[in-house]
CSV table of C-alpha atoms and ligand atoms in Angstrom, one decimal:
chain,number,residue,atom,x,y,z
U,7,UNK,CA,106.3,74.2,112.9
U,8,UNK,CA,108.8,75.6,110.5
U,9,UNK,CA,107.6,79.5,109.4
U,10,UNK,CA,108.6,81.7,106.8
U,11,UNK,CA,111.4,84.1,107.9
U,12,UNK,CA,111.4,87.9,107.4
U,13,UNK,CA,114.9,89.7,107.3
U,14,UNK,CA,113.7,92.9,107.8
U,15,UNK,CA,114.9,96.3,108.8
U,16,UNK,CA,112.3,98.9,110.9
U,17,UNK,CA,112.7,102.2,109.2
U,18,UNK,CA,113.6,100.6,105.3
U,19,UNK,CA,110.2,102.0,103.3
U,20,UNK,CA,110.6,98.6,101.3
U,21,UNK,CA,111.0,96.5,104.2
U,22,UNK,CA,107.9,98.5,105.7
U,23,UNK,CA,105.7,97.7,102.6
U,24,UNK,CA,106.4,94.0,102.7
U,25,UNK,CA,105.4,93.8,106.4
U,26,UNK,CA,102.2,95.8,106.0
U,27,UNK,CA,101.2,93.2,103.2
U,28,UNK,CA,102.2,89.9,106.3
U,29,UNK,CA,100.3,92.0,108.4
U,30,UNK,CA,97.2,92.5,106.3
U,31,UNK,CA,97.7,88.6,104.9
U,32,UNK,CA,98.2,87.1,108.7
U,33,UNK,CA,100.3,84.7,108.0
U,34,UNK,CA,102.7,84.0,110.6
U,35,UNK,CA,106.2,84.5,110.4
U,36,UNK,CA,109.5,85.0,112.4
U,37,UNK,CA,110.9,88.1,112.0
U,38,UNK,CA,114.9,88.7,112.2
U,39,UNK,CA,115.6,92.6,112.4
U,40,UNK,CA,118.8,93.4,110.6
U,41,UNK,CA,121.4,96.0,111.0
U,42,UNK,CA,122.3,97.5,107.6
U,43,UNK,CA,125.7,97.8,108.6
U,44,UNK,CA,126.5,94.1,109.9
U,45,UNK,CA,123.7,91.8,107.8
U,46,UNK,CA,123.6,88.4,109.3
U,47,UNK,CA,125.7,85.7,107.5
U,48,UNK,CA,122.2,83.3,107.4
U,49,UNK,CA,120.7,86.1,105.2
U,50,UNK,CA,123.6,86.8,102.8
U,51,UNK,CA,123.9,83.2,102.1
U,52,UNK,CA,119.9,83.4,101.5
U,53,UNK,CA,120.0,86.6,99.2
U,54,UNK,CA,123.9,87.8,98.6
U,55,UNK,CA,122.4,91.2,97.3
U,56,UNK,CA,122.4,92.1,100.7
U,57,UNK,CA,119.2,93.6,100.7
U,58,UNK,CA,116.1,94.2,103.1
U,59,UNK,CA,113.8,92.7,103.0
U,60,UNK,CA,114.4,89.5,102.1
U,61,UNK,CA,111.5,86.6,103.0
U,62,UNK,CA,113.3,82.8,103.1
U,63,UNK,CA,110.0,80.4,102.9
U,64,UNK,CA,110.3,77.3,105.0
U,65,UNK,CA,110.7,74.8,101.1
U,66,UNK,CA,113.7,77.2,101.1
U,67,UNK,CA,112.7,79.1,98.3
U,68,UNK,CA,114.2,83.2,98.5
U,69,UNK,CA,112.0,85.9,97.8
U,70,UNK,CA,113.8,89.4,97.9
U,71,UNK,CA,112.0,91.9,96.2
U,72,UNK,CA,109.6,93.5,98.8
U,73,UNK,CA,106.6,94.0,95.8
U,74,UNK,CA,107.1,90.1,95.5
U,75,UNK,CA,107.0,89.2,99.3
U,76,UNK,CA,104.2,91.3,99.1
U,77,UNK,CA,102.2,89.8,96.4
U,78,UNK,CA,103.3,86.1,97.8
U,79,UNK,CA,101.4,87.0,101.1
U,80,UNK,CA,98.4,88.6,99.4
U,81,UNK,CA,98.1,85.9,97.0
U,82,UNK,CA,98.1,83.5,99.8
U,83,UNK,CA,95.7,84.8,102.0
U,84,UNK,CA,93.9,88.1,101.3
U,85,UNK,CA,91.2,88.6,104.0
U,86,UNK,CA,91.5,92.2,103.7
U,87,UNK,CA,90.9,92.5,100.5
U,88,UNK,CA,94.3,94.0,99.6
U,89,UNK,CA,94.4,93.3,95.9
U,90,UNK,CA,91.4,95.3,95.0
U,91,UNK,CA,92.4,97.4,91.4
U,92,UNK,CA,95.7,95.5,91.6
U,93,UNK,CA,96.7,96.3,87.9
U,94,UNK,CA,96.7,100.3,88.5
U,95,UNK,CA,98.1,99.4,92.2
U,96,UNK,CA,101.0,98.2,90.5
U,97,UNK,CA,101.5,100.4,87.9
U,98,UNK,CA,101.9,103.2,90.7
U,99,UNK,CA,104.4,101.1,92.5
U,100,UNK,CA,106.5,101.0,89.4
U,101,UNK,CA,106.2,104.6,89.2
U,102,UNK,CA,107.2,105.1,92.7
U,103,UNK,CA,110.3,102.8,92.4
U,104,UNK,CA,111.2,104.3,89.6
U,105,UNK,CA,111.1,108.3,89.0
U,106,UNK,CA,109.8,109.2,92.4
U,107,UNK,CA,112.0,107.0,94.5
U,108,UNK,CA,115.5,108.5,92.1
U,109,UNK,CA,114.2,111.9,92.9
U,110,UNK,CA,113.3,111.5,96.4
U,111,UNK,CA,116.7,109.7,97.4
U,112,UNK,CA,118.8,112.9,95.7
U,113,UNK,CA,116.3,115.4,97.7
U,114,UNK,CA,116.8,113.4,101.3
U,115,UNK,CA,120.6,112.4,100.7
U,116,UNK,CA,121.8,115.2,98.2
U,117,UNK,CA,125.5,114.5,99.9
U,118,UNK,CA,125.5,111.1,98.7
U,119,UNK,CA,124.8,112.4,94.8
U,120,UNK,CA,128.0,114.6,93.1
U,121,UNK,CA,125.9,117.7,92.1
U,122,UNK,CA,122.1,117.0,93.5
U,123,UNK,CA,119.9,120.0,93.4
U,124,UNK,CA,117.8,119.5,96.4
U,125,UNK,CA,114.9,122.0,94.6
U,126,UNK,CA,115.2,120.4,91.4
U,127,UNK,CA,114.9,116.8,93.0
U,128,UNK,CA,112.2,118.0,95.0
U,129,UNK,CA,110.1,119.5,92.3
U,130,UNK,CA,110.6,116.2,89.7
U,131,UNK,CA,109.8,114.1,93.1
U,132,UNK,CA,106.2,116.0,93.8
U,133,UNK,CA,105.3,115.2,90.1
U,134,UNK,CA,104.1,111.5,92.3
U,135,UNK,CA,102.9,112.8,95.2
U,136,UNK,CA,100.6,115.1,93.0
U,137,UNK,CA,99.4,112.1,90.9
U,138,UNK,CA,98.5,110.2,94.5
U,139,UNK,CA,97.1,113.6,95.4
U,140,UNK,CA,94.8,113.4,92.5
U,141,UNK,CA,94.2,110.1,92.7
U,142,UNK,CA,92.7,110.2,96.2
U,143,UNK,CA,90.3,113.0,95.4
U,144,UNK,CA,88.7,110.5,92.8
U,145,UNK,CA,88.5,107.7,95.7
U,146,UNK,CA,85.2,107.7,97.2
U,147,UNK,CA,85.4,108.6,100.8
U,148,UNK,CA,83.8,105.5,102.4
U,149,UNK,CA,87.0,104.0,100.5
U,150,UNK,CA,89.0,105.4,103.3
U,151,UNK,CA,86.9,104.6,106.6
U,152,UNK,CA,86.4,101.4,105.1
U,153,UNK,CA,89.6,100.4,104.9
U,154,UNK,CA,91.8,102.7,106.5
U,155,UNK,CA,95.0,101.7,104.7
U,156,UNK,CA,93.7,101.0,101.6
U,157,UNK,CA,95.9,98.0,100.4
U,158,UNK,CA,98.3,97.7,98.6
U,159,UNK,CA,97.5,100.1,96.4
U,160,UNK,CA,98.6,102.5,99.0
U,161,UNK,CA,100.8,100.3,101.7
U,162,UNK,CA,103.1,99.8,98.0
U,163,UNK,CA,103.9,103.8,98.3
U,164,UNK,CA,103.2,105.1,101.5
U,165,UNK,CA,106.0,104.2,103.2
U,166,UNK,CA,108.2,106.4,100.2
U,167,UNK,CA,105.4,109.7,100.2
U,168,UNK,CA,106.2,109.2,104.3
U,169,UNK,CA,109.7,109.8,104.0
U,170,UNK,CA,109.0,112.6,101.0
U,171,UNK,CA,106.6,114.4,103.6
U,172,UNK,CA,109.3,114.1,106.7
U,173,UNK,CA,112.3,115.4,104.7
U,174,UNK,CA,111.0,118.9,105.1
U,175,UNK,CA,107.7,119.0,107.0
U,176,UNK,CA,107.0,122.7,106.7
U,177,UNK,CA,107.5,122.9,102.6
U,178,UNK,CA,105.5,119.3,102.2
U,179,UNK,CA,102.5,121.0,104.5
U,180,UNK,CA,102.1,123.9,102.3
U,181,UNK,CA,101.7,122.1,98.9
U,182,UNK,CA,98.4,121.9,97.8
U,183,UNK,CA,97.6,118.0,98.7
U,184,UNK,CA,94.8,118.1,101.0
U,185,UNK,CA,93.7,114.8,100.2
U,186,UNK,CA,97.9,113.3,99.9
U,187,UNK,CA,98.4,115.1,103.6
U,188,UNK,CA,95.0,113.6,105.1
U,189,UNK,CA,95.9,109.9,103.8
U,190,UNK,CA,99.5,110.2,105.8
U,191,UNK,CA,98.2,111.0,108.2
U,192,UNK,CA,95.5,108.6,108.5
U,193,UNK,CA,98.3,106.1,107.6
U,194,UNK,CA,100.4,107.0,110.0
U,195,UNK,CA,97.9,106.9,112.8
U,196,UNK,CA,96.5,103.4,111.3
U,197,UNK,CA,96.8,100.3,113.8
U,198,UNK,CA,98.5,98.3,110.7
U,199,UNK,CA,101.3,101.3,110.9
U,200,UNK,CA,101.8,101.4,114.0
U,201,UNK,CA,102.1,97.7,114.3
U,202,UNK,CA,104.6,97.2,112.0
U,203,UNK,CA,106.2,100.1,112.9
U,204,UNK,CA,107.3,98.0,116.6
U,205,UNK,CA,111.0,97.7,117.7
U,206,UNK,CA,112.7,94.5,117.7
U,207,UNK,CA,116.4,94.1,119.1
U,208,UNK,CA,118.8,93.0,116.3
U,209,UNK,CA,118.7,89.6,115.6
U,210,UNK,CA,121.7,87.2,116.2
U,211,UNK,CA,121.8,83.2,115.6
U,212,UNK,CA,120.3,81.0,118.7
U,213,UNK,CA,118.2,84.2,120.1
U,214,UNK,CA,114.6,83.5,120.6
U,215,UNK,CA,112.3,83.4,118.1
U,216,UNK,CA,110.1,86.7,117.4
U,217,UNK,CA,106.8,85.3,116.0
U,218,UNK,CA,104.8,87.9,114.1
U,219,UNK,CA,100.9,87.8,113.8
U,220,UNK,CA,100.8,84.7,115.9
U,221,UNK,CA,97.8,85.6,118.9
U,222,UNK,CA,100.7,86.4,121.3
U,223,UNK,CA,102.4,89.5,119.0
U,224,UNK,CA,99.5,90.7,117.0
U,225,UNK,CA,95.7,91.1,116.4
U,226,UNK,CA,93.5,90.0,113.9
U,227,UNK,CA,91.8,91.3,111.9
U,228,UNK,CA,93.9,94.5,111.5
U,229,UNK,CA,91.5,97.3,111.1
Q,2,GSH,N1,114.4,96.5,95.2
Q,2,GSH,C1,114.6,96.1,96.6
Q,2,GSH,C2,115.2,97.3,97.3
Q,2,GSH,C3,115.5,97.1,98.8
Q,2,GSH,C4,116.5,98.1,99.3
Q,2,GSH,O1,117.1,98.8,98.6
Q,2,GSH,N2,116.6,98.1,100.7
Q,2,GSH,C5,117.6,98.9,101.3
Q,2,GSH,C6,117.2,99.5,102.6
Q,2,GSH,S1,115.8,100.6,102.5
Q,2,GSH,C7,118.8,98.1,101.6
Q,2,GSH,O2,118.7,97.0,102.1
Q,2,GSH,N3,120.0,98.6,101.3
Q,2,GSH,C8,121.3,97.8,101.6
Q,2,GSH,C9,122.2,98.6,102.5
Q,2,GSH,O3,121.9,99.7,102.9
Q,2,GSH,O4,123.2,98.0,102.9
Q,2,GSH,C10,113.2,95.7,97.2
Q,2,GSH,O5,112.2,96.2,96.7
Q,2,GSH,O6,113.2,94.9,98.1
């Protein structure tokens, strides 16, 4: 049986969401971990933005936007219940590709930016995390134990507050997010996390095939 192929990279935050969303939809898939620096040839011909991830569907259509791989699998098969208040999911995700995710790339990687302000970047970055902050002391608890990962209202921009939080552990711990620190780390703890999260040796043409969410890799249901 032909199955959908993921180019993925492990630590990409995009890349991350669009396997949490596979994950949480089940449907099988071969995934082909990349190295950033030396992208397979079967992948640029697929998607010659050179991007991760990037999802090749076995009647060859490309999709290679990870908030469309996501919404593909959701759409497809959605036993989680992942696409619960999917308008204002989205409309977050927009905000963290857009403001938060400028911000928090000049605050982690200020040498890559002529003139970045780590502070200043930091400061217009936690303008998000204090929205998700606020946003999570409106969510009824039983939200959370319910479903600890919340869909893709938070698998969309987890994976970017993650990288926020790690950049500077100590500052990110003092702000006043109880609710935003409890969530990470109930996210990162989550089985759907730490599944994804697995290592895979690069891929190269004619290795074996790495099934994903087929009974041999993965469990079902996820949480
Ligand atoms: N808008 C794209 C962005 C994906 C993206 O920028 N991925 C990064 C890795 S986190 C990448 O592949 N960069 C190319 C490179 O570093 O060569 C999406 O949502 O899928």
């Amino acid at each position: 049986m032909t199955l959908p192929i993921l180019y993925s990279f492990r630590r990409c935050p995009y890349a991350m969401r669009a396997r949490l969303a596979l994950l949480a939809s089940g449907i099988e898939y071969e995934h082909r971990e990349v190295v950033l620096r030396d992208k397979p040839a079967d992948m640029l011909v697929a998607s010659p933005k050179g991007t991760v991830p990037v999802l090749v569907l076995p009647n060859g259509q490309v999709i290679d936007q990870s908030l469309d791989i996501m919404l593909w699998a959701l759409r497809r098969n959605n036993p989680n219940g992942w696409l619960e208040n999917e308008e204002d999911a989205l409309n977050m995700i927009v905000q963290c590709d857009g403001d938060f995710k400028f911000h928090l790339d000049r605050y982690k990687y200020p040498n890559r930016y002529d003139g970045a302000n780590v502070v200043e970047h930091r400061a217009k970055a936690a303008v998000f995390a204090d929205v998700v902050n606020v946003k999570l002391q409106n969510t009824p608890q039983n939200y959370y134990t319910f479903n600890s990962c919340l869909g893709i209202y938070y698998a969309g921009y987890m994976p970017f507050l993650r990288q926020f939080s790690n950049t500077d552990k100590v500052w990110f711990a003092a702000q006043p997010w109880p609710d935003l620190q409890a969530q990470l780390a109930t996210f990162e703890a989550s089985k759907a996390f730490t599944t994804i999260m697995q290592t895979y040796a690069p891929w190269q043409a004619g290795a074996e095939a790495v099934i994903v969410n087929s009974a041999k890799y993965s469990f079902f249901p996820i949480f």
